[in-house]
Amino acid sequence: MEGEPRDSEQKKPYEPPRLVAVSLRPEEAVLGHCKTMRGGGPSTSCAAVGTCHSLGS
Amino acid sequence: MATVPARGLNPAGAMGADFGGEELSAHRSAVRIGGVSLAINGEAGDVALHPGLDNFKISANACDIEILVQWCEVMPAPPGRKIFYSGGVWTLYENDFYYVFDCETLPLGDEPYKRLFVNKNFSNGELLLNRKTVWPSKQTCPLEYPLDELLVTNWLSLRGAVEVHGCGLLDHETGGHLFVGNSGAGKSTTTELWRSHRKAGVLSDDRVILRAQGPDIWMHGTPWHGEVALASPECAKISRIFVLEHGAENEIEPLPPARAVGELFARCFPPFYSRQGLESVLAFLQHIALSVPCYLFRFVPDESAVEKVLNFQG
């Protein structure tokens, strides 16, 4: 009968909302932590400047 | 359309420097990263782009971001109020007209070794190099990390685009796959697996720029690579996004859009100091989550992880 919803159109069962915490790591989300040997200061290596560290995965 | 740097962005009176009345120097270098063109203009031949940007060099008369490089003898207190400390080498100040990025590190003294003045839409700036701390050499690379990346990511964030922690891989049969993950999540491992088992093209093994192109989301390689040191100026349409996690076995779990936005946000570089930029980034992440299937991918670091993705019918 026209007007009756087909199976594929039926509503999904209700799922109550869930709170999922997503971890935000400042050292990952803010640029400025030197990677590999790109340099973190003028004409220097990371080690010479002393503020950078590798973040490679 | 961008123009050459507008001199006078830096308040000459405050800096003791003269920025007026000179024509732009012929000493100019430009790159295009993630579709964003960026040029530095020097007064002499003593400034250059660093070698890591070689694959991204272009020839362009007018770029999206134009930076004029100057030397100064004295770096006084920054004009403006402090709004953000990166925890690394840079601190951000602002006033009504522009942002000021100060780069400093204790081994080089208590003055910034360089200072970037940039207008609030990140299209035009002046970069001061401190002669006291920037050691003389044949050529200095004034946009060395993190200024190049800061300029590009801030420009993008105001224009509906974003850079993420991720490896962008292009498989010859299944198209573009983006695997996002923070440090230690497995980006380098994933890159190596797909290279060795699928001969996949690699846009980047660590940082990828995402931009909308029509109804699709495209990923662009960047020069800011990771351990595998792969950086391509190419781009590719994304077919699927996987959030990487190490697991006891290979599992793929679809992410609802709201969760996907949160996971992507935790793996991108948002401008925390800019309400407009943050809103723009969040809106774009939502657009991505509604446009591209996103999954949580727990994986084991061997070839089976590649097979799992290839055989997955999401």
mmCIF file with all atom_site columns, C-alpha atoms in Angstrom, chain B residues 65-254:
data_model
loop_
_atom_site.group_PDB
_atom_site.id
_atom_site.type_symbol
_atom_site.label_atom_id
_atom_site.label_alt_id
_atom_site.label_comp_id
_atom_site.label_asym_id
_atom_site.label_entity_id
_atom_site.label_seq_id
_atom_site.pdbx_PDB_ins_code
_atom_site.Cartn_x
_atom_site.Cartn_y
_atom_site.Cartn_z
_atom_site.occupancy
_atom_site.B_iso_or_equiv
_atom_site.pdbx_formal_charge
_atom_site.auth_seq_id
_atom_site.auth_comp_id
_atom_site.auth_asym_id
_atom_site.auth_atom_id
_atom_site.pdbx_PDB_model_num
ATOM 1   C CA . ILE B 1 65  ? 51.717 35.530 0.513  1.00 0.00 ? 65  ILE B CA 1
ATOM 2   C CA . GLU B 1 66  ? 54.442 38.121 -0.041 1.00 0.00 ? 66  GLU B CA 1
ATOM 3   C CA . ILE B 1 67  ? 57.183 38.591 2.521  1.00 0.00 ? 67  ILE B CA 1
ATOM 4   C CA . LEU B 1 68  ? 59.822 41.303 2.498  1.00 0.00 ? 68  LEU B CA 1
ATOM 5   C CA . VAL B 1 69  ? 63.002 40.428 4.374  1.00 0.00 ? 69  VAL B CA 1
ATOM 6   C CA . GLN B 1 70  ? 65.022 43.093 6.168  1.00 0.00 ? 70  GLN B CA 1
ATOM 7   C CA . TRP B 1 71  ? 67.916 43.154 8.606  1.00 0.00 ? 71  TRP B CA 1
ATOM 8   C CA . CYS B 1 72  ? 67.883 45.192 11.785 1.00 0.00 ? 72  CYS B CA 1
ATOM 9   C CA . GLU B 1 73  ? 70.487 46.065 14.392 1.00 0.00 ? 73  GLU B CA 1
ATOM 10  C CA . VAL B 1 74  ? 68.157 46.324 17.358 1.00 0.00 ? 74  VAL B CA 1
ATOM 11  C CA . MET B 1 75  ? 64.986 44.414 18.159 1.00 0.00 ? 75  MET B CA 1
ATOM 12  C CA . PRO B 1 76  ? 62.930 46.430 20.627 1.00 0.00 ? 76  PRO B CA 1
ATOM 13  C CA . ALA B 1 77  ? 59.950 45.171 22.579 1.00 0.00 ? 77  ALA B CA 1
ATOM 14  C CA . PRO B 1 78  ? 57.239 43.813 20.318 1.00 0.00 ? 78  PRO B CA 1
ATOM 15  C CA . PRO B 1 79  ? 54.468 46.204 19.402 1.00 0.00 ? 79  PRO B CA 1
ATOM 16  C CA . GLY B 1 80  ? 51.136 44.846 20.500 1.00 0.00 ? 80  GLY B CA 1
ATOM 17  C CA . ARG B 1 81  ? 49.745 42.575 23.147 1.00 0.00 ? 81  ARG B CA 1
ATOM 18  C CA . LYS B 1 82  ? 50.853 39.014 23.655 1.00 0.00 ? 82  LYS B CA 1
ATOM 19  C CA . ILE B 1 83  ? 48.107 36.601 22.656 1.00 0.00 ? 83  ILE B CA 1
ATOM 20  C CA . PHE B 1 84  ? 49.779 33.208 22.321 1.00 0.00 ? 84  PHE B CA 1
ATOM 21  C CA . TYR B 1 85  ? 52.921 31.366 23.364 1.00 0.00 ? 85  TYR B CA 1
ATOM 22  C CA . SER B 1 86  ? 53.664 28.316 21.258 1.00 0.00 ? 86  SER B CA 1
ATOM 23  C CA . GLY B 1 87  ? 55.679 26.457 23.849 1.00 0.00 ? 87  GLY B CA 1
ATOM 24  C CA . GLY B 1 88  ? 58.440 26.421 21.265 1.00 0.00 ? 88  GLY B CA 1
ATOM 25  C CA . VAL B 1 89  ? 60.416 29.150 19.574 1.00 0.00 ? 89  VAL B CA 1
ATOM 26  C CA . TRP B 1 90  ? 57.645 31.582 18.702 1.00 0.00 ? 90  TRP B CA 1
ATOM 27  C CA . THR B 1 91  ? 55.303 33.923 20.515 1.00 0.00 ? 91  THR B CA 1
ATOM 28  C CA . LEU B 1 92  ? 52.454 35.807 18.900 1.00 0.00 ? 92  LEU B CA 1
ATOM 29  C CA . TYR B 1 93  ? 51.477 39.430 19.496 1.00 0.00 ? 93  TYR B CA 1
ATOM 30  C CA . GLU B 1 94  ? 48.799 41.478 17.839 1.00 0.00 ? 94  GLU B CA 1
ATOM 31  C CA . ASN B 1 95  ? 47.504 44.991 17.541 1.00 0.00 ? 95  ASN B CA 1
ATOM 32  C CA . ASP B 1 96  ? 44.615 46.428 15.573 1.00 0.00 ? 96  ASP B CA 1
ATOM 33  C CA . PHE B 1 97  ? 46.397 46.104 12.265 1.00 0.00 ? 97  PHE B CA 1
ATOM 34  C CA . TYR B 1 98  ? 48.704 43.100 12.195 1.00 0.00 ? 98  TYR B CA 1
ATOM 35  C CA . TYR B 1 99  ? 50.171 40.078 13.929 1.00 0.00 ? 99  TYR B CA 1
ATOM 36  C CA . VAL B 1 100 ? 53.766 39.889 15.141 1.00 0.00 ? 100 VAL B CA 1
ATOM 37  C CA . PHE B 1 101 ? 55.513 36.534 15.408 1.00 0.00 ? 101 PHE B CA 1
ATOM 38  C CA . ASP B 1 102 ? 58.652 36.728 17.547 1.00 0.00 ? 102 ASP B CA 1
ATOM 39  C CA . CYS B 1 103 ? 61.111 33.846 17.297 1.00 0.00 ? 103 CYS B CA 1
ATOM 40  C CA . GLU B 1 104 ? 63.533 33.525 20.152 1.00 0.00 ? 104 GLU B CA 1
ATOM 41  C CA . THR B 1 105 ? 65.522 30.917 21.953 1.00 0.00 ? 105 THR B CA 1
ATOM 42  C CA . LEU B 1 106 ? 67.763 31.260 24.978 1.00 0.00 ? 106 LEU B CA 1
ATOM 43  C CA . PRO B 1 107 ? 70.975 29.976 23.364 1.00 0.00 ? 107 PRO B CA 1
ATOM 44  C CA . LEU B 1 108 ? 70.777 32.941 21.006 1.00 0.00 ? 108 LEU B CA 1
ATOM 45  C CA . GLY B 1 109 ? 70.264 35.529 23.679 1.00 0.00 ? 109 GLY B CA 1
ATOM 46  C CA . ASP B 1 110 ? 67.344 37.388 25.133 1.00 0.00 ? 110 ASP B CA 1
ATOM 47  C CA . GLU B 1 111 ? 66.271 39.160 21.961 1.00 0.00 ? 111 GLU B CA 1
ATOM 48  C CA . PRO B 1 112 ? 64.196 37.605 19.199 1.00 0.00 ? 112 PRO B CA 1
ATOM 49  C CA . TYR B 1 113 ? 66.386 36.355 16.374 1.00 0.00 ? 113 TYR B CA 1
ATOM 50  C CA . LYS B 1 114 ? 63.678 37.239 13.927 1.00 0.00 ? 114 LYS B CA 1
ATOM 51  C CA . ARG B 1 115 ? 60.333 38.985 13.921 1.00 0.00 ? 115 ARG B CA 1
ATOM 52  C CA . LEU B 1 116 ? 57.561 38.640 11.386 1.00 0.00 ? 116 LEU B CA 1
ATOM 53  C CA . PHE B 1 117 ? 54.979 41.372 10.919 1.00 0.00 ? 117 PHE B CA 1
ATOM 54  C CA . VAL B 1 118 ? 52.042 40.067 8.916  1.00 0.00 ? 118 VAL B CA 1
ATOM 55  C CA . ASN B 1 119 ? 48.675 41.521 8.082  1.00 0.00 ? 119 ASN B CA 1
ATOM 56  C CA . LYS B 1 120 ? 45.613 39.853 9.507  1.00 0.00 ? 120 LYS B CA 1
ATOM 57  C CA . ASN B 1 121 ? 44.699 37.977 6.372  1.00 0.00 ? 121 ASN B CA 1
ATOM 58  C CA . PHE B 1 122 ? 48.244 36.626 6.103  1.00 0.00 ? 122 PHE B CA 1
ATOM 59  C CA . SER B 1 123 ? 48.829 37.896 2.594  1.00 0.00 ? 123 SER B CA 1
ATOM 60  C CA . ASN B 1 124 ? 51.582 40.395 3.227  1.00 0.00 ? 124 ASN B CA 1
ATOM 61  C CA . GLY B 1 125 ? 54.380 40.668 5.714  1.00 0.00 ? 125 GLY B CA 1
ATOM 62  C CA . GLU B 1 126 ? 57.775 41.983 6.653  1.00 0.00 ? 126 GLU B CA 1
ATOM 63  C CA . LEU B 1 127 ? 60.377 39.836 8.304  1.00 0.00 ? 127 LEU B CA 1
ATOM 64  C CA . LEU B 1 128 ? 63.148 41.350 10.378 1.00 0.00 ? 128 LEU B CA 1
ATOM 65  C CA . LEU B 1 129 ? 66.339 39.393 10.954 1.00 0.00 ? 129 LEU B CA 1
ATOM 66  C CA . ASN B 1 130 ? 68.327 40.417 14.008 1.00 0.00 ? 130 ASN B CA 1
ATOM 67  C CA . ARG B 1 131 ? 71.978 40.952 13.118 1.00 0.00 ? 131 ARG B CA 1
ATOM 68  C CA . LYS B 1 132 ? 72.954 40.357 16.717 1.00 0.00 ? 132 LYS B CA 1
ATOM 69  C CA . THR B 1 133 ? 71.701 36.793 16.695 1.00 0.00 ? 133 THR B CA 1
ATOM 70  C CA . VAL B 1 134 ? 71.382 35.676 13.090 1.00 0.00 ? 134 VAL B CA 1
ATOM 71  C CA . TRP B 1 135 ? 74.859 34.511 12.347 1.00 0.00 ? 135 TRP B CA 1
ATOM 72  C CA . PRO B 1 136 ? 76.395 35.838 9.171  1.00 0.00 ? 136 PRO B CA 1
ATOM 73  C CA . SER B 1 137 ? 76.606 33.346 6.365  1.00 0.00 ? 137 SER B CA 1
ATOM 74  C CA . LYS B 1 138 ? 76.563 33.455 2.594  1.00 0.00 ? 138 LYS B CA 1
ATOM 75  C CA . GLN B 1 139 ? 72.819 32.960 2.558  1.00 0.00 ? 139 GLN B CA 1
ATOM 76  C CA . THR B 1 140 ? 70.313 32.954 5.383  1.00 0.00 ? 140 THR B CA 1
ATOM 77  C CA . CYS B 1 141 ? 67.012 31.099 5.167  1.00 0.00 ? 141 CYS B CA 1
ATOM 78  C CA . PRO B 1 142 ? 64.634 33.501 6.886  1.00 0.00 ? 142 PRO B CA 1
ATOM 79  C CA . LEU B 1 143 ? 61.553 31.341 6.487  1.00 0.00 ? 143 LEU B CA 1
ATOM 80  C CA . GLU B 1 144 ? 63.096 28.278 8.055  1.00 0.00 ? 144 GLU B CA 1
ATOM 81  C CA . TYR B 1 145 ? 60.789 26.246 10.246 1.00 0.00 ? 145 TYR B CA 1
ATOM 82  C CA . PRO B 1 146 ? 58.402 27.134 11.669 1.00 0.00 ? 146 PRO B CA 1
ATOM 83  C CA . LEU B 1 147 ? 57.727 30.435 9.894  1.00 0.00 ? 147 LEU B CA 1
ATOM 84  C CA . ASP B 1 148 ? 57.077 28.937 6.458  1.00 0.00 ? 148 ASP B CA 1
ATOM 85  C CA . GLU B 1 149 ? 54.586 26.476 7.891  1.00 0.00 ? 149 GLU B CA 1
ATOM 86  C CA . LEU B 1 150 ? 52.987 29.094 10.130 1.00 0.00 ? 150 LEU B CA 1
ATOM 87  C CA . LEU B 1 151 ? 52.392 31.407 7.206  1.00 0.00 ? 151 LEU B CA 1
ATOM 88  C CA . VAL B 1 152 ? 50.869 28.741 5.013  1.00 0.00 ? 152 VAL B CA 1
ATOM 89  C CA . THR B 1 153 ? 48.703 27.145 7.706  1.00 0.00 ? 153 THR B CA 1
ATOM 90  C CA . ASN B 1 154 ? 47.387 30.489 8.923  1.00 0.00 ? 154 ASN B CA 1
ATOM 91  C CA . TRP B 1 155 ? 46.624 31.601 5.373  1.00 0.00 ? 155 TRP B CA 1
ATOM 92  C CA . LEU B 1 156 ? 44.790 28.332 4.765  1.00 0.00 ? 156 LEU B CA 1
ATOM 93  C CA . SER B 1 157 ? 42.840 28.400 8.005  1.00 0.00 ? 157 SER B CA 1
ATOM 94  C CA . LEU B 1 158 ? 41.218 31.675 7.021  1.00 0.00 ? 158 LEU B CA 1
ATOM 95  C CA . ARG B 1 159 ? 40.192 30.285 3.662  1.00 0.00 ? 159 ARG B CA 1
ATOM 96  C CA . GLY B 1 160 ? 38.497 27.000 4.430  1.00 0.00 ? 160 GLY B CA 1
ATOM 97  C CA . ALA B 1 161 ? 41.462 24.655 4.385  1.00 0.00 ? 161 ALA B CA 1
ATOM 98  C CA . VAL B 1 162 ? 43.659 22.942 6.931  1.00 0.00 ? 162 VAL B CA 1
ATOM 99  C CA . GLU B 1 163 ? 46.904 21.072 7.459  1.00 0.00 ? 163 GLU B CA 1
ATOM 100 C CA . VAL B 1 164 ? 46.755 17.740 9.277  1.00 0.00 ? 164 VAL B CA 1
ATOM 101 C CA . HIS B 1 165 ? 49.159 15.221 10.750 1.00 0.00 ? 165 HIS B CA 1
ATOM 102 C CA . GLY B 1 166 ? 48.865 12.463 8.230  1.00 0.00 ? 166 GLY B CA 1
ATOM 103 C CA . CYS B 1 167 ? 50.398 10.516 5.396  1.00 0.00 ? 167 CYS B CA 1
ATOM 104 C CA . GLY B 1 168 ? 48.805 10.959 2.013  1.00 0.00 ? 168 GLY B CA 1
ATOM 105 C CA . LEU B 1 169 ? 49.104 7.891  -0.182 1.00 0.00 ? 169 LEU B CA 1
ATOM 106 C CA . LEU B 1 170 ? 48.031 7.369  -3.773 1.00 0.00 ? 170 LEU B CA 1
ATOM 107 C CA . ASP B 1 171 ? 47.342 3.765  -4.733 1.00 0.00 ? 171 ASP B CA 1
ATOM 108 C CA . HIS B 1 172 ? 47.325 3.012  -8.443 1.00 0.00 ? 172 HIS B CA 1
ATOM 109 C CA . GLU B 1 173 ? 44.082 1.011  -8.173 1.00 0.00 ? 173 GLU B CA 1
ATOM 110 C CA . THR B 1 174 ? 42.133 2.373  -5.225 1.00 0.00 ? 174 THR B CA 1
ATOM 111 C CA . GLY B 1 175 ? 43.019 6.062  -5.326 1.00 0.00 ? 175 GLY B CA 1
ATOM 112 C CA . GLY B 1 176 ? 43.939 8.484  -2.589 1.00 0.00 ? 176 GLY B CA 1
ATOM 113 C CA . HIS B 1 177 ? 43.967 7.374  1.030  1.00 0.00 ? 177 HIS B CA 1
ATOM 114 C CA . LEU B 1 178 ? 44.669 9.697  3.917  1.00 0.00 ? 178 LEU B CA 1
ATOM 115 C CA . PHE B 1 179 ? 45.917 8.146  7.149  1.00 0.00 ? 179 PHE B CA 1
ATOM 116 C CA . VAL B 1 180 ? 45.898 10.675 9.977  1.00 0.00 ? 180 VAL B CA 1
ATOM 117 C CA . GLY B 1 181 ? 47.650 10.225 13.271 1.00 0.00 ? 181 GLY B CA 1
ATOM 118 C CA . ASN B 1 182 ? 49.709 12.021 15.852 1.00 0.00 ? 182 ASN B CA 1
ATOM 119 C CA . SER B 1 183 ? 53.301 11.122 16.576 1.00 0.00 ? 183 SER B CA 1
ATOM 120 C CA . GLY B 1 184 ? 53.707 7.441  17.186 1.00 0.00 ? 184 GLY B CA 1
ATOM 121 C CA . ALA B 1 185 ? 50.386 6.479  15.633 1.00 0.00 ? 185 ALA B CA 1
ATOM 122 C CA . GLY B 1 186 ? 52.003 4.745  12.662 1.00 0.00 ? 186 GLY B CA 1
ATOM 123 C CA . LYS B 1 187 ? 52.223 7.218  9.786  1.00 0.00 ? 187 LYS B CA 1
ATOM 124 C CA . SER B 1 188 ? 55.792 6.296  8.863  1.00 0.00 ? 188 SER B CA 1
ATOM 125 C CA . THR B 1 189 ? 55.041 2.597  9.228  1.00 0.00 ? 189 THR B CA 1
ATOM 126 C CA . THR B 1 190 ? 51.943 2.910  7.074  1.00 0.00 ? 190 THR B CA 1
ATOM 127 C CA . THR B 1 191 ? 53.863 4.866  4.472  1.00 0.00 ? 191 THR B CA 1
ATOM 128 C CA . GLU B 1 192 ? 56.562 2.212  4.275  1.00 0.00 ? 192 GLU B CA 1
ATOM 129 C CA . LEU B 1 193 ? 54.023 -0.614 4.084  1.00 0.00 ? 193 LEU B CA 1
ATOM 130 C CA . TRP B 1 194 ? 52.126 0.960  1.206  1.00 0.00 ? 194 TRP B CA 1
ATOM 131 C CA . ARG B 1 195 ? 55.321 1.846  -0.612 1.00 0.00 ? 195 ARG B CA 1
ATOM 132 C CA . SER B 1 196 ? 56.768 -1.614 -0.362 1.00 0.00 ? 196 SER B CA 1
ATOM 133 C CA . HIS B 1 197 ? 53.603 -3.652 -0.960 1.00 0.00 ? 197 HIS B CA 1
ATOM 134 C CA . ARG B 1 198 ? 51.653 -1.395 -3.336 1.00 0.00 ? 198 ARG B CA 1
ATOM 135 C CA . LYS B 1 199 ? 54.291 0.934  -4.731 1.00 0.00 ? 199 LYS B CA 1
ATOM 136 C CA . ALA B 1 200 ? 51.948 3.706  -3.634 1.00 0.00 ? 200 ALA B CA 1
ATOM 137 C CA . GLY B 1 201 ? 52.777 7.300  -4.400 1.00 0.00 ? 201 GLY B CA 1
ATOM 138 C CA . VAL B 1 202 ? 53.490 9.373  -1.302 1.00 0.00 ? 202 VAL B CA 1
ATOM 139 C CA . LEU B 1 203 ? 52.420 13.009 -1.053 1.00 0.00 ? 203 LEU B CA 1
ATOM 140 C CA . SER B 1 204 ? 53.832 13.298 2.451  1.00 0.00 ? 204 SER B CA 1
ATOM 141 C CA . ASP B 1 205 ? 54.678 10.920 5.248  1.00 0.00 ? 205 ASP B CA 1
ATOM 142 C CA . ASP B 1 206 ? 53.749 13.388 7.972  1.00 0.00 ? 206 ASP B CA 1
ATOM 143 C CA . ARG B 1 207 ? 51.850 16.553 7.058  1.00 0.00 ? 207 ARG B CA 1
ATOM 144 C CA . VAL B 1 208 ? 49.186 16.975 4.433  1.00 0.00 ? 208 VAL B CA 1
ATOM 145 C CA . ILE B 1 209 ? 47.145 19.989 3.432  1.00 0.00 ? 209 ILE B CA 1
ATOM 146 C CA . LEU B 1 210 ? 43.442 19.413 2.816  1.00 0.00 ? 210 LEU B CA 1
ATOM 147 C CA . ARG B 1 211 ? 41.441 21.622 0.503  1.00 0.00 ? 211 ARG B CA 1
ATOM 148 C CA . ALA B 1 212 ? 38.034 21.481 -1.112 1.00 0.00 ? 212 ALA B CA 1
ATOM 149 C CA . GLN B 1 213 ? 37.904 21.259 -4.866 1.00 0.00 ? 213 GLN B CA 1
ATOM 150 C CA . GLY B 1 214 ? 34.334 21.299 -6.113 1.00 0.00 ? 214 GLY B CA 1
ATOM 151 C CA . PRO B 1 215 ? 32.449 18.599 -4.222 1.00 0.00 ? 215 PRO B CA 1
ATOM 152 C CA . ASP B 1 216 ? 35.633 16.702 -3.427 1.00 0.00 ? 216 ASP B CA 1
ATOM 153 C CA . ILE B 1 217 ? 38.351 16.959 -0.810 1.00 0.00 ? 217 ILE B CA 1
ATOM 154 C CA . TRP B 1 218 ? 41.901 16.920 -2.107 1.00 0.00 ? 218 TRP B CA 1
ATOM 155 C CA . MET B 1 219 ? 45.127 16.357 -0.242 1.00 0.00 ? 219 MET B CA 1
ATOM 156 C CA . HIS B 1 220 ? 48.351 18.159 -1.050 1.00 0.00 ? 220 HIS B CA 1
ATOM 157 C CA . GLY B 1 221 ? 51.868 17.120 -0.196 1.00 0.00 ? 221 GLY B CA 1
ATOM 158 C CA . THR B 1 222 ? 53.982 19.467 1.911  1.00 0.00 ? 222 THR B CA 1
ATOM 159 C CA . PRO B 1 223 ? 57.723 19.929 2.415  1.00 0.00 ? 223 PRO B CA 1
ATOM 160 C CA . TRP B 1 224 ? 57.315 19.284 6.139  1.00 0.00 ? 224 TRP B CA 1
ATOM 161 C CA . HIS B 1 225 ? 58.026 15.598 6.096  1.00 0.00 ? 225 HIS B CA 1
ATOM 162 C CA . GLY B 1 226 ? 58.505 12.960 8.758  1.00 0.00 ? 226 GLY B CA 1
ATOM 163 C CA . GLU B 1 227 ? 60.926 10.140 9.353  1.00 0.00 ? 227 GLU B CA 1
ATOM 164 C CA . VAL B 1 228 ? 60.597 8.657  5.880  1.00 0.00 ? 228 VAL B CA 1
ATOM 165 C CA . ALA B 1 229 ? 61.483 12.086 4.480  1.00 0.00 ? 229 ALA B CA 1
ATOM 166 C CA . LEU B 1 230 ? 59.039 12.022 1.595  1.00 0.00 ? 230 LEU B CA 1
ATOM 167 C CA . ALA B 1 231 ? 57.584 15.306 0.406  1.00 0.00 ? 231 ALA B CA 1
ATOM 168 C CA . SER B 1 232 ? 55.839 15.854 -2.889 1.00 0.00 ? 232 SER B CA 1
ATOM 169 C CA . PRO B 1 233 ? 54.276 19.007 -4.334 1.00 0.00 ? 233 PRO B CA 1
ATOM 170 C CA . GLU B 1 234 ? 51.567 16.877 -5.975 1.00 0.00 ? 234 GLU B CA 1
ATOM 171 C CA . CYS B 1 235 ? 47.956 16.490 -4.884 1.00 0.00 ? 235 CYS B CA 1
ATOM 172 C CA . ALA B 1 236 ? 45.241 13.853 -5.112 1.00 0.00 ? 236 ALA B CA 1
ATOM 173 C CA . LYS B 1 237 ? 41.553 13.434 -4.452 1.00 0.00 ? 237 LYS B CA 1
ATOM 174 C CA . ILE B 1 238 ? 40.835 11.658 -1.164 1.00 0.00 ? 238 ILE B CA 1
ATOM 175 C CA . SER B 1 239 ? 38.609 8.606  -1.323 1.00 0.00 ? 239 SER B CA 1
ATOM 176 C CA . ARG B 1 240 ? 38.797 7.590  2.329  1.00 0.00 ? 240 ARG B CA 1
ATOM 177 C CA . ILE B 1 241 ? 40.248 8.862  5.599  1.00 0.00 ? 241 ILE B CA 1
ATOM 178 C CA . PHE B 1 242 ? 41.582 6.533  8.268  1.00 0.00 ? 242 PHE B CA 1
ATOM 179 C CA . VAL B 1 243 ? 42.439 7.608  11.804 1.00 0.00 ? 243 VAL B CA 1
ATOM 180 C CA . LEU B 1 244 ? 45.409 5.464  12.775 1.00 0.00 ? 244 LEU B CA 1
ATOM 181 C CA . GLU B 1 245 ? 45.705 3.561  16.045 1.00 0.00 ? 245 GLU B CA 1
ATOM 182 C CA . HIS B 1 246 ? 47.860 0.606  16.926 1.00 0.00 ? 246 HIS B CA 1
ATOM 183 C CA . GLY B 1 247 ? 45.807 -2.531 17.609 1.00 0.00 ? 247 GLY B CA 1
ATOM 184 C CA . ALA B 1 248 ? 46.051 -6.209 18.399 1.00 0.00 ? 248 ALA B CA 1
ATOM 185 C CA . GLU B 1 249 ? 44.460 -6.949 15.056 1.00 0.00 ? 249 GLU B CA 1
ATOM 186 C CA . ASN B 1 250 ? 43.306 -5.046 12.009 1.00 0.00 ? 250 ASN B CA 1
ATOM 187 C CA . GLU B 1 251 ? 39.922 -3.442 12.596 1.00 0.00 ? 251 GLU B CA 1
ATOM 188 C CA . ILE B 1 252 ? 38.078 -0.722 10.714 1.00 0.00 ? 252 ILE B CA 1
ATOM 189 C CA . GLU B 1 253 ? 35.290 1.147  12.459 1.00 0.00 ? 253 GLU B CA 1
ATOM 190 C CA . PRO B 1 254 ? 33.191 3.789  10.716 1.00 0.00 ? 254 PRO B CA 1
#
